GROMACS .gro file of C-alpha atoms in nm:
model
  316
    1MET     CA    1   0.655  -2.245  -1.107
    2ASP     CA    2   0.929  -2.476  -1.229
    3LEU     CA    3   0.736  -2.791  -1.145
    4ASP     CA    4   0.674  -3.095  -1.360
    5SER     CA    5   0.313  -3.115  -1.250
    6VAL     CA    6   0.085  -2.935  -1.014
    7GLU     CA    7  -0.244  -3.072  -0.899
    8CYS     CA    8  -0.496  -2.867  -0.703
    9VAL     CA    9  -0.800  -3.027  -0.546
   10SER     CA   10  -1.064  -2.793  -0.406
   11PRO     CA   11  -1.431  -2.858  -0.329
   12TYR     CA   12  -1.542  -2.532  -0.485
   13ASP     CA   13  -1.426  -2.341  -0.789
   14GLY     CA   14  -1.504  -2.011  -0.958
   15LEU     CA   15  -1.563  -1.657  -0.845
   16GLU     CA   16  -1.674  -1.339  -1.008
   17GLU     CA   17  -1.615  -0.988  -0.882
   18GLU     CA   18  -1.694  -0.650  -1.029
   19THR     CA   19  -1.386  -0.451  -1.121
   20SER     CA   20  -1.334  -0.129  -0.933
   21HIS     CA   21  -1.103   0.139  -1.069
   22LEU     CA   22  -0.918   0.412  -0.884
   23HIS     CA   23  -0.976   0.777  -0.958
   24PRO     CA   24  -0.747   1.069  -0.881
   25PRO     CA   25  -0.823   1.201  -0.532
   26PHE     CA   26  -0.815   1.566  -0.633
   27SER     CA   27  -0.933   1.757  -0.938
   28LYS     CA   28  -0.858   2.121  -1.008
   29SER     CA   29  -1.124   2.340  -1.169
   30HIS     CA   30  -1.118   2.704  -1.262
   31GLY     CA   31  -1.415   2.927  -1.322
   32GLY     CA   32  -1.526   3.284  -1.365
   33ALA     CA   33  -1.652   3.496  -1.656
   34ALA     CA   34  -1.446   3.752  -1.844
   35ALA     CA   35  -1.542   4.119  -1.801
   36ASP     CA   36  -1.440   4.400  -2.039
   37GLY     CA   37  -1.201   4.171  -2.220
   38VAL     CA   38  -0.999   4.103  -1.903
   39ALA     CA   39  -0.922   3.738  -1.826
   40PRO     CA   40  -1.079   3.635  -1.493
   41LEU     CA   41  -0.876   3.513  -1.200
   42PRO     CA   42  -0.912   3.143  -1.119
   43ALA     CA   43  -1.201   3.077  -0.883
   44ILE     CA   44  -0.999   2.893  -0.619
   45SER     CA   45  -1.062   2.870  -0.250
   46PRO     CA   46  -0.789   3.009  -0.020
   47ALA     CA   47  -0.702   2.661   0.108
   48THR     CA   48  -0.662   2.528  -0.246
   49SER     CA   49  -0.454   2.830  -0.344
   50ILE     CA   50  -0.212   2.772  -0.055
   51HIS     CA   51  -0.200   2.404  -0.138
   52GLU     CA   52  -0.094   2.491  -0.492
   53LEU     CA   53   0.176   2.723  -0.358
   54LEU     CA   54   0.308   2.425  -0.160
   55GLU     CA   55   0.334   2.213  -0.475
   56CYS     CA   56   0.687   2.180  -0.607
   57PRO     CA   57   0.697   2.305  -0.969
   58VAL     CA   58   0.949   2.035  -1.065
   59CYS     CA   59   0.817   1.708  -0.918
   60THR     CA   60   0.462   1.840  -0.837
   61ASN     CA   61   0.479   1.675  -0.493
   62SER     CA   62   0.389   1.865  -0.176
   63MET     CA   63   0.685   2.049  -0.026
   64TYR     CA   64   0.802   1.999   0.332
   65PRO     CA   65   1.077   2.180   0.525
   66PRO     CA   66   1.326   2.285   0.418
   67ILE     CA   67   1.143   2.469   0.138
   68HIS     CA   68   1.391   2.660  -0.079
   69GLN     CA   69   1.339   2.976  -0.282
   70CYS     CA   70   1.539   3.179  -0.531
   71PRO     CA   71   1.605   3.556  -0.492
   72ASN     CA   72   1.291   3.621  -0.702
   73GLY     CA   73   1.069   3.418  -0.466
   74HIS     CA   74   1.020   3.102  -0.673
   75THR     CA   75   1.007   2.793  -0.451
   76LEU     CA   76   1.093   2.424  -0.485
   77CYS     CA   77   1.152   2.124  -0.260
   78SER     CA   78   1.489   2.020  -0.118
   79THR     CA   79   1.503   1.703  -0.331
   80CYS     CA   80   1.459   1.893  -0.656
   81LYS     CA   81   1.709   2.163  -0.552
   82THR     CA   82   1.983   1.909  -0.611
   83ARG     CA   83   1.826   1.778  -0.930
   84VAL     CA   84   1.820   2.124  -1.095
   85GLN     CA   85   2.185   2.184  -1.000
   86ASN     CA   86   2.103   2.473  -0.767
   87ARG     CA   87   1.943   2.679  -1.046
   88CYS     CA   88   1.584   2.805  -1.029
   89PRO     CA   89   1.374   2.616  -1.288
   90THR     CA   90   1.147   2.921  -1.331
   91CYS     CA   91   1.383   3.217  -1.375
   92ARG     CA   92   1.721   3.037  -1.402
   93GLN     CA   93   1.872   3.240  -1.116
   94ASP     CA   94   2.111   3.071  -0.873
   95LEU     CA   95   1.915   2.938  -0.577
   96GLY     CA   96   2.172   2.980  -0.304
   97ASP     CA   97   2.059   2.864   0.041
   98ILE     CA   98   1.748   3.077   0.098
   99ARG     CA   99   1.469   2.917   0.305
  100CYS     CA  100   1.107   3.020   0.250
  101LEU     CA  101   1.025   3.037   0.621
  102ALA     CA  102   0.698   3.222   0.565
  103LEU     CA  103   0.554   2.942   0.350
  104GLU     CA  104   0.674   2.680   0.596
  105LYS     CA  105   0.496   2.869   0.875
  106VAL     CA  106   0.173   2.906   0.677
  107ALA     CA  107   0.172   2.532   0.609
  108GLU     CA  108   0.166   2.457   0.984
  109SER     CA  109  -0.197   2.570   1.017
  110LEU     CA  110  -0.321   2.433   0.684
  111GLU     CA  111  -0.576   2.148   0.701
  112LEU     CA  112  -0.630   1.921   0.401
  113PRO     CA  113  -0.819   1.601   0.322
  114CYS     CA  114  -0.631   1.275   0.282
  115LYS     CA  115  -0.529   1.213  -0.079
  116TYR     CA  116  -0.727   0.888  -0.059
  117SER     CA  117  -1.052   1.070   0.016
  118SER     CA  118  -1.198   0.949  -0.315
  119LEU     CA  119  -1.139   0.593  -0.192
  120GLY     CA  120  -1.336   0.654   0.127
  121CYS     CA  121  -1.102   0.820   0.378
  122PRO     CA  122  -1.303   1.089   0.563
  123GLY     CA  123  -1.013   1.245   0.756
  124ILE     CA  124  -0.891   1.605   0.753
  125TYR     CA  125  -0.530   1.647   0.864
  126LEU     CA  126  -0.281   1.920   0.942
  127TYR     CA  127  -0.039   1.965   0.655
  128TYR     CA  128   0.266   1.829   0.837
  129SER     CA  129   0.084   1.523   0.975
  130LYS     CA  130  -0.097   1.443   0.649
  131LEU     CA  131   0.201   1.268   0.491
  132LYS     CA  132   0.246   1.030   0.785
  133HIS     CA  133  -0.126   0.948   0.786
  134GLU     CA  134  -0.129   0.875   0.412
  135SER     CA  135   0.160   0.629   0.451
  136GLN     CA  136  -0.060   0.429   0.694
  137CYS     CA  137  -0.410   0.510   0.568
  138ASN     CA  138  -0.638   0.206   0.561
  139PHE     CA  139  -0.792   0.337   0.238
  140ARG     CA  140  -0.464   0.354   0.046
  141PRO     CA  141  -0.445   0.114  -0.250
  142TYR     CA  142  -0.275  -0.224  -0.223
  143ASN     CA  143   0.021  -0.348  -0.424
  144CYS     CA  144  -0.032  -0.648  -0.648
  145PRO     CA  145   0.047  -0.961  -0.439
  146TYR     CA  146   0.179  -1.155  -0.740
  147ALA     CA  147   0.530  -1.276  -0.657
  148GLY     CA  148   0.643  -1.399  -0.997
  149SER     CA  149   0.738  -1.059  -1.137
  150ASP     CA  150   0.787  -0.700  -1.027
  151CYS     CA  151   0.429  -0.599  -1.095
  152SER     CA  152   0.366  -0.229  -1.032
  153VAL     CA  153  -0.016  -0.245  -1.045
  154ILE     CA  154  -0.199  -0.102  -0.742
  155GLY     CA  155  -0.568  -0.088  -0.658
  156ASP     CA  156  -0.842  -0.195  -0.421
  157ILE     CA  157  -0.912  -0.563  -0.351
  158PRO     CA  158  -1.183  -0.627  -0.616
  159PHE     CA  159  -0.962  -0.465  -0.880
  160LEU     CA  160  -0.659  -0.674  -0.778
  161VAL     CA  161  -0.861  -0.997  -0.777
  162ASP     CA  162  -0.964  -0.938  -1.137
  163HIS     CA  163  -0.609  -0.833  -1.221
  164LEU     CA  164  -0.465  -1.157  -1.078
  165LYS     CA  165  -0.723  -1.365  -1.264
  166ASP     CA  166  -0.708  -1.188  -1.600
  167ASP     CA  167  -0.349  -1.065  -1.626
  168HIS     CA  168  -0.151  -1.318  -1.421
  169LYS     CA  169  -0.382  -1.617  -1.487
  170VAL     CA  170  -0.379  -1.712  -1.118
  171ASP     CA  171  -0.593  -2.011  -1.017
  172MET     CA  172  -0.904  -1.904  -0.823
  173HIS     CA  173  -1.094  -2.133  -0.584
  174THR     CA  174  -1.389  -2.091  -0.351
  175GLY     CA  175  -1.383  -2.266  -0.014
  176CYS     CA  176  -1.180  -2.272   0.305
  177THR     CA  177  -0.994  -2.602   0.254
  178PHE     CA  178  -0.721  -2.684   0.006
  179ASN     CA  179  -0.525  -2.986  -0.107
  180HIS     CA  180  -0.223  -2.925  -0.329
  181ARG     CA  181   0.020  -3.178  -0.471
  182TYR     CA  182   0.363  -3.060  -0.584
  183VAL     CA  183   0.586  -3.283  -0.797
  184LYS     CA  184   0.940  -3.208  -0.918
  185SER     CA  185   1.161  -3.458  -1.098
  186ASN     CA  186   1.493  -3.315  -0.977
  187PRO     CA  187   1.465  -3.158  -0.631
  188ARG     CA  188   1.833  -3.055  -0.638
  189GLU     CA  189   1.773  -2.801  -0.914
  190VAL     CA  190   1.612  -2.500  -0.753
  191GLU     CA  191   1.613  -2.152  -0.895
  192ASN     CA  192   1.577  -1.870  -0.647
  193ALA     CA  193   1.281  -1.862  -0.625
  194THR     CA  194   1.051  -2.122  -0.776
  195TRP     CA  195   0.702  -2.022  -0.673
  196MET     CA  196   0.328  -2.072  -0.707
  197LEU     CA  197   0.025  -1.861  -0.611
  198THR     CA  198  -0.339  -1.966  -0.565
  199VAL     CA  199  -0.621  -1.738  -0.449
  200PHE     CA  200  -0.902  -1.866  -0.223
  201HIS     CA  201  -1.235  -1.696  -0.159
  202CYS     CA  202  -1.405  -1.775   0.171
  203PHE     CA  203  -1.590  -1.586   0.446
  204GLY     CA  204  -1.636  -1.307   0.191
  205GLN     CA  205  -1.259  -1.245   0.182
  206TYR     CA  206  -0.966  -1.337  -0.043
  207PHE     CA  207  -0.652  -1.522   0.064
  208CYS     CA  208  -0.328  -1.582  -0.128
  209LEU     CA  209  -0.165  -1.922  -0.079
  210HIS     CA  210   0.205  -1.912  -0.170
  211PHE     CA  211   0.422  -2.219  -0.223
  212GLU     CA  212   0.781  -2.188  -0.330
  213ALA     CA  213   1.131  -2.328  -0.321
  214PHE     CA  214   1.432  -2.106  -0.268
  215GLN     CA  215   1.798  -2.150  -0.187
  216LEU     CA  216   1.886  -2.112   0.180
  217GLY     CA  217   2.256  -2.164   0.233
  218MET     CA  218   2.366  -2.467   0.030
  219ALA     CA  219   2.033  -2.650   0.002
  220PRO     CA  220   1.679  -2.576  -0.118
  221VAL     CA  221   1.403  -2.498   0.128
  222TYR     CA  222   1.033  -2.541   0.051
  223MET     CA  223   0.784  -2.303   0.210
  224ALA     CA  224   0.408  -2.248   0.209
  225PHE     CA  225   0.231  -1.951   0.368
  226LEU     CA  226  -0.095  -1.757   0.348
  227ARG     CA  227  -0.153  -1.384   0.299
  228PHE     CA  228  -0.479  -1.199   0.356
  229MET     CA  229  -0.602  -0.956   0.091
  230GLY     CA  230  -0.680  -0.674   0.332
  231ASP     CA  231  -0.530  -0.490   0.629
  232GLU     CA  232  -0.346  -0.644   0.921
  233GLY     CA  233  -0.624  -0.570   1.171
  234ASP     CA  234  -0.876  -0.768   0.964
  235ALA     CA  235  -0.624  -1.047   0.902
  236ARG     CA  236  -0.615  -1.117   1.277
  237ASN     CA  237  -0.977  -1.233   1.257
  238TYR     CA  238  -0.865  -1.545   1.069
  239SER     CA  239  -0.636  -1.841   1.127
  240TYR     CA  240  -0.506  -2.115   0.903
  241SER     CA  241  -0.325  -2.445   0.920
  242LEU     CA  242  -0.093  -2.621   0.676
  243GLU     CA  243   0.009  -2.986   0.688
  244VAL     CA  244   0.257  -3.193   0.491
  245GLY     CA  245   0.364  -3.551   0.556
  246GLY     CA  246   0.445  -3.900   0.443
  247ASN     CA  247   0.603  -4.226   0.561
  248GLY     CA  248   0.411  -4.204   0.888
  249ARG     CA  249   0.539  -3.854   0.973
  250LYS     CA  250   0.393  -3.507   0.931
  251LEU     CA  251   0.464  -3.140   0.987
  252VAL     CA  252   0.183  -2.902   1.090
  253TRP     CA  253   0.188  -2.522   1.084
  254GLU     CA  254  -0.081  -2.304   1.238
  255GLY     CA  255  -0.087  -1.928   1.241
  256THR     CA  256  -0.249  -1.601   1.139
  257PRO     CA  257  -0.231  -1.495   0.773
  258ARG     CA  258  -0.016  -1.193   0.700
  259SER     CA  259  -0.166  -0.892   0.527
  260ILE     CA  260  -0.062  -0.822   0.169
  261ARG     CA  261   0.053  -0.487   0.309
  262ASP     CA  262   0.360  -0.694   0.400
  263SER     CA  263   0.549  -0.777   0.083
  264HIS     CA  264   0.584  -1.135  -0.032
  265ARG     CA  265   0.962  -1.119   0.024
  266LYS     CA  266   0.921  -0.983   0.378
  267VAL     CA  267   0.694  -1.272   0.477
  268ARG     CA  268   0.912  -1.531   0.307
  269ASP     CA  269   1.236  -1.404   0.458
  270SER     CA  270   1.080  -1.404   0.807
  271HIS     CA  271   0.996  -1.779   0.760
  272ASP     CA  272   0.644  -1.707   0.883
  273GLY     CA  273   0.486  -2.022   0.744
  274LEU     CA  274   0.535  -2.394   0.687
  275VAL     CA  275   0.907  -2.447   0.618
  276ILE     CA  276   1.026  -2.785   0.488
  277GLN     CA  277   1.397  -2.865   0.466
  278ARG     CA  278   1.504  -3.062   0.157
  279ASN     CA  279   1.599  -3.381   0.345
  280MET     CA  280   1.261  -3.381   0.519
  281ALA     CA  281   1.082  -3.312   0.191
  282LEU     CA  282   1.256  -3.608   0.028
  283PHE     CA  283   1.169  -3.827   0.327
  284PHE     CA  284   0.803  -3.731   0.289
  285SER     CA  285   0.828  -3.810  -0.082
  286GLY     CA  286   0.930  -4.173  -0.016
  287GLY     CA  287   1.064  -4.400  -0.286
  288ASP     CA  288   1.426  -4.358  -0.396
  289ARG     CA  289   1.437  -3.992  -0.279
  290LYS     CA  290   1.516  -3.879  -0.633
  291GLU     CA  291   1.178  -3.718  -0.699
  292LEU     CA  292   0.999  -3.459  -0.491
  293LYS     CA  293   0.634  -3.539  -0.421
  294LEU     CA  294   0.470  -3.319  -0.160
  295ARG     CA  295   0.102  -3.294  -0.074
  296VAL     CA  296   0.017  -2.982   0.125
  297THR     CA  297  -0.327  -2.966   0.280
  298GLY     CA  298  -0.480  -2.693   0.490
  299ARG     CA  299  -0.781  -2.492   0.592
  300ILE     CA  300  -0.883  -2.139   0.688
  301TRP     CA  301  -1.119  -2.053   0.970
  302LYS     CA  302  -1.258  -1.740   1.126
  303GLU     CA  303  -1.188  -1.665   1.490
  304GLN     CA  304  -1.524  -1.604   1.661
  305GLN     CA  305  -1.651  -1.608   2.017
  306ASN     CA  306  -1.880  -1.892   2.118
  307GLN     CA  307  -1.759  -2.099   1.823
  308GLU     CA  308  -1.624  -2.447   1.875
  309PRO     CA  309  -1.253  -2.476   1.792
  310GLY     CA  310  -1.178  -2.629   1.457
  311VAL     CA  311  -1.514  -2.547   1.295
  312CYS     CA  312  -1.471  -2.438   0.935
  313ILE     CA  313  -1.774  -2.303   0.752
  314PRO     CA  314  -1.729  -2.273   0.375
  315ASN     CA  315  -1.863  -1.962   0.209
  316ILE     CA  316  -2.076  -2.118  -0.066
   0.00000   0.00000   0.00000
């Protein structure tokens, strides 16, 4: 973040998690012994064999209607039909506009496990509903929540925590309260977007605290918000508050953290967090209004029945 100094005060520091790596959800194996010098056929179950027939030979993705075929019966998906300039990649014959209706019909009754079964998903789904499920599967990997670059790393939460700590050098803190001080010598110079990320560990979960400045219209806007490292349903079990003030005035934000399933840009552009206009930020800073000095404090708590409001129990 393009800040002259950043100060973070937290009652607890340090965390250590075991790295977890993803493994491909499917593996293909072939077996069988040769007899009389004749190569054996692959020992494949009927369901697996059909699944392989439904794999596009060009992009290797599963094919969905319309499935195209050449006059010799070789198939490929509609996306790759354009990419190969209407010529069969197997036999080089012109594809024309032939649909493989038989394969499309066979696929209707095919049941397959979710591609995230190796990550814990136990479901079995009809072929044509499998794709929709996988786009919403709770076991699908998460995107890296780091906002400072277009990071393409995906993984489960323990893996991403270690990735943020080791590869992005993100500050890690333990506890459910935070106290950040942001100082900038020239608040009129704002690149789109100046940002900062801190990860907090409490209640056995991880939370990403974002603070950034970005151009909105003609003037900078400062924003702080919290994202939950998990799914939206679990995020609703927690609440957080943010407070910034000075000169006898203060702004307070209270809400539910957004899941990291929602991209950083989506949350920021929805203004779902503590938003501070530049004039107000300079007023909070005091002095001659030529230097930005903001102190953002806040806390995270878990929503539970029979718990007094406002009680925050640190996870030590």
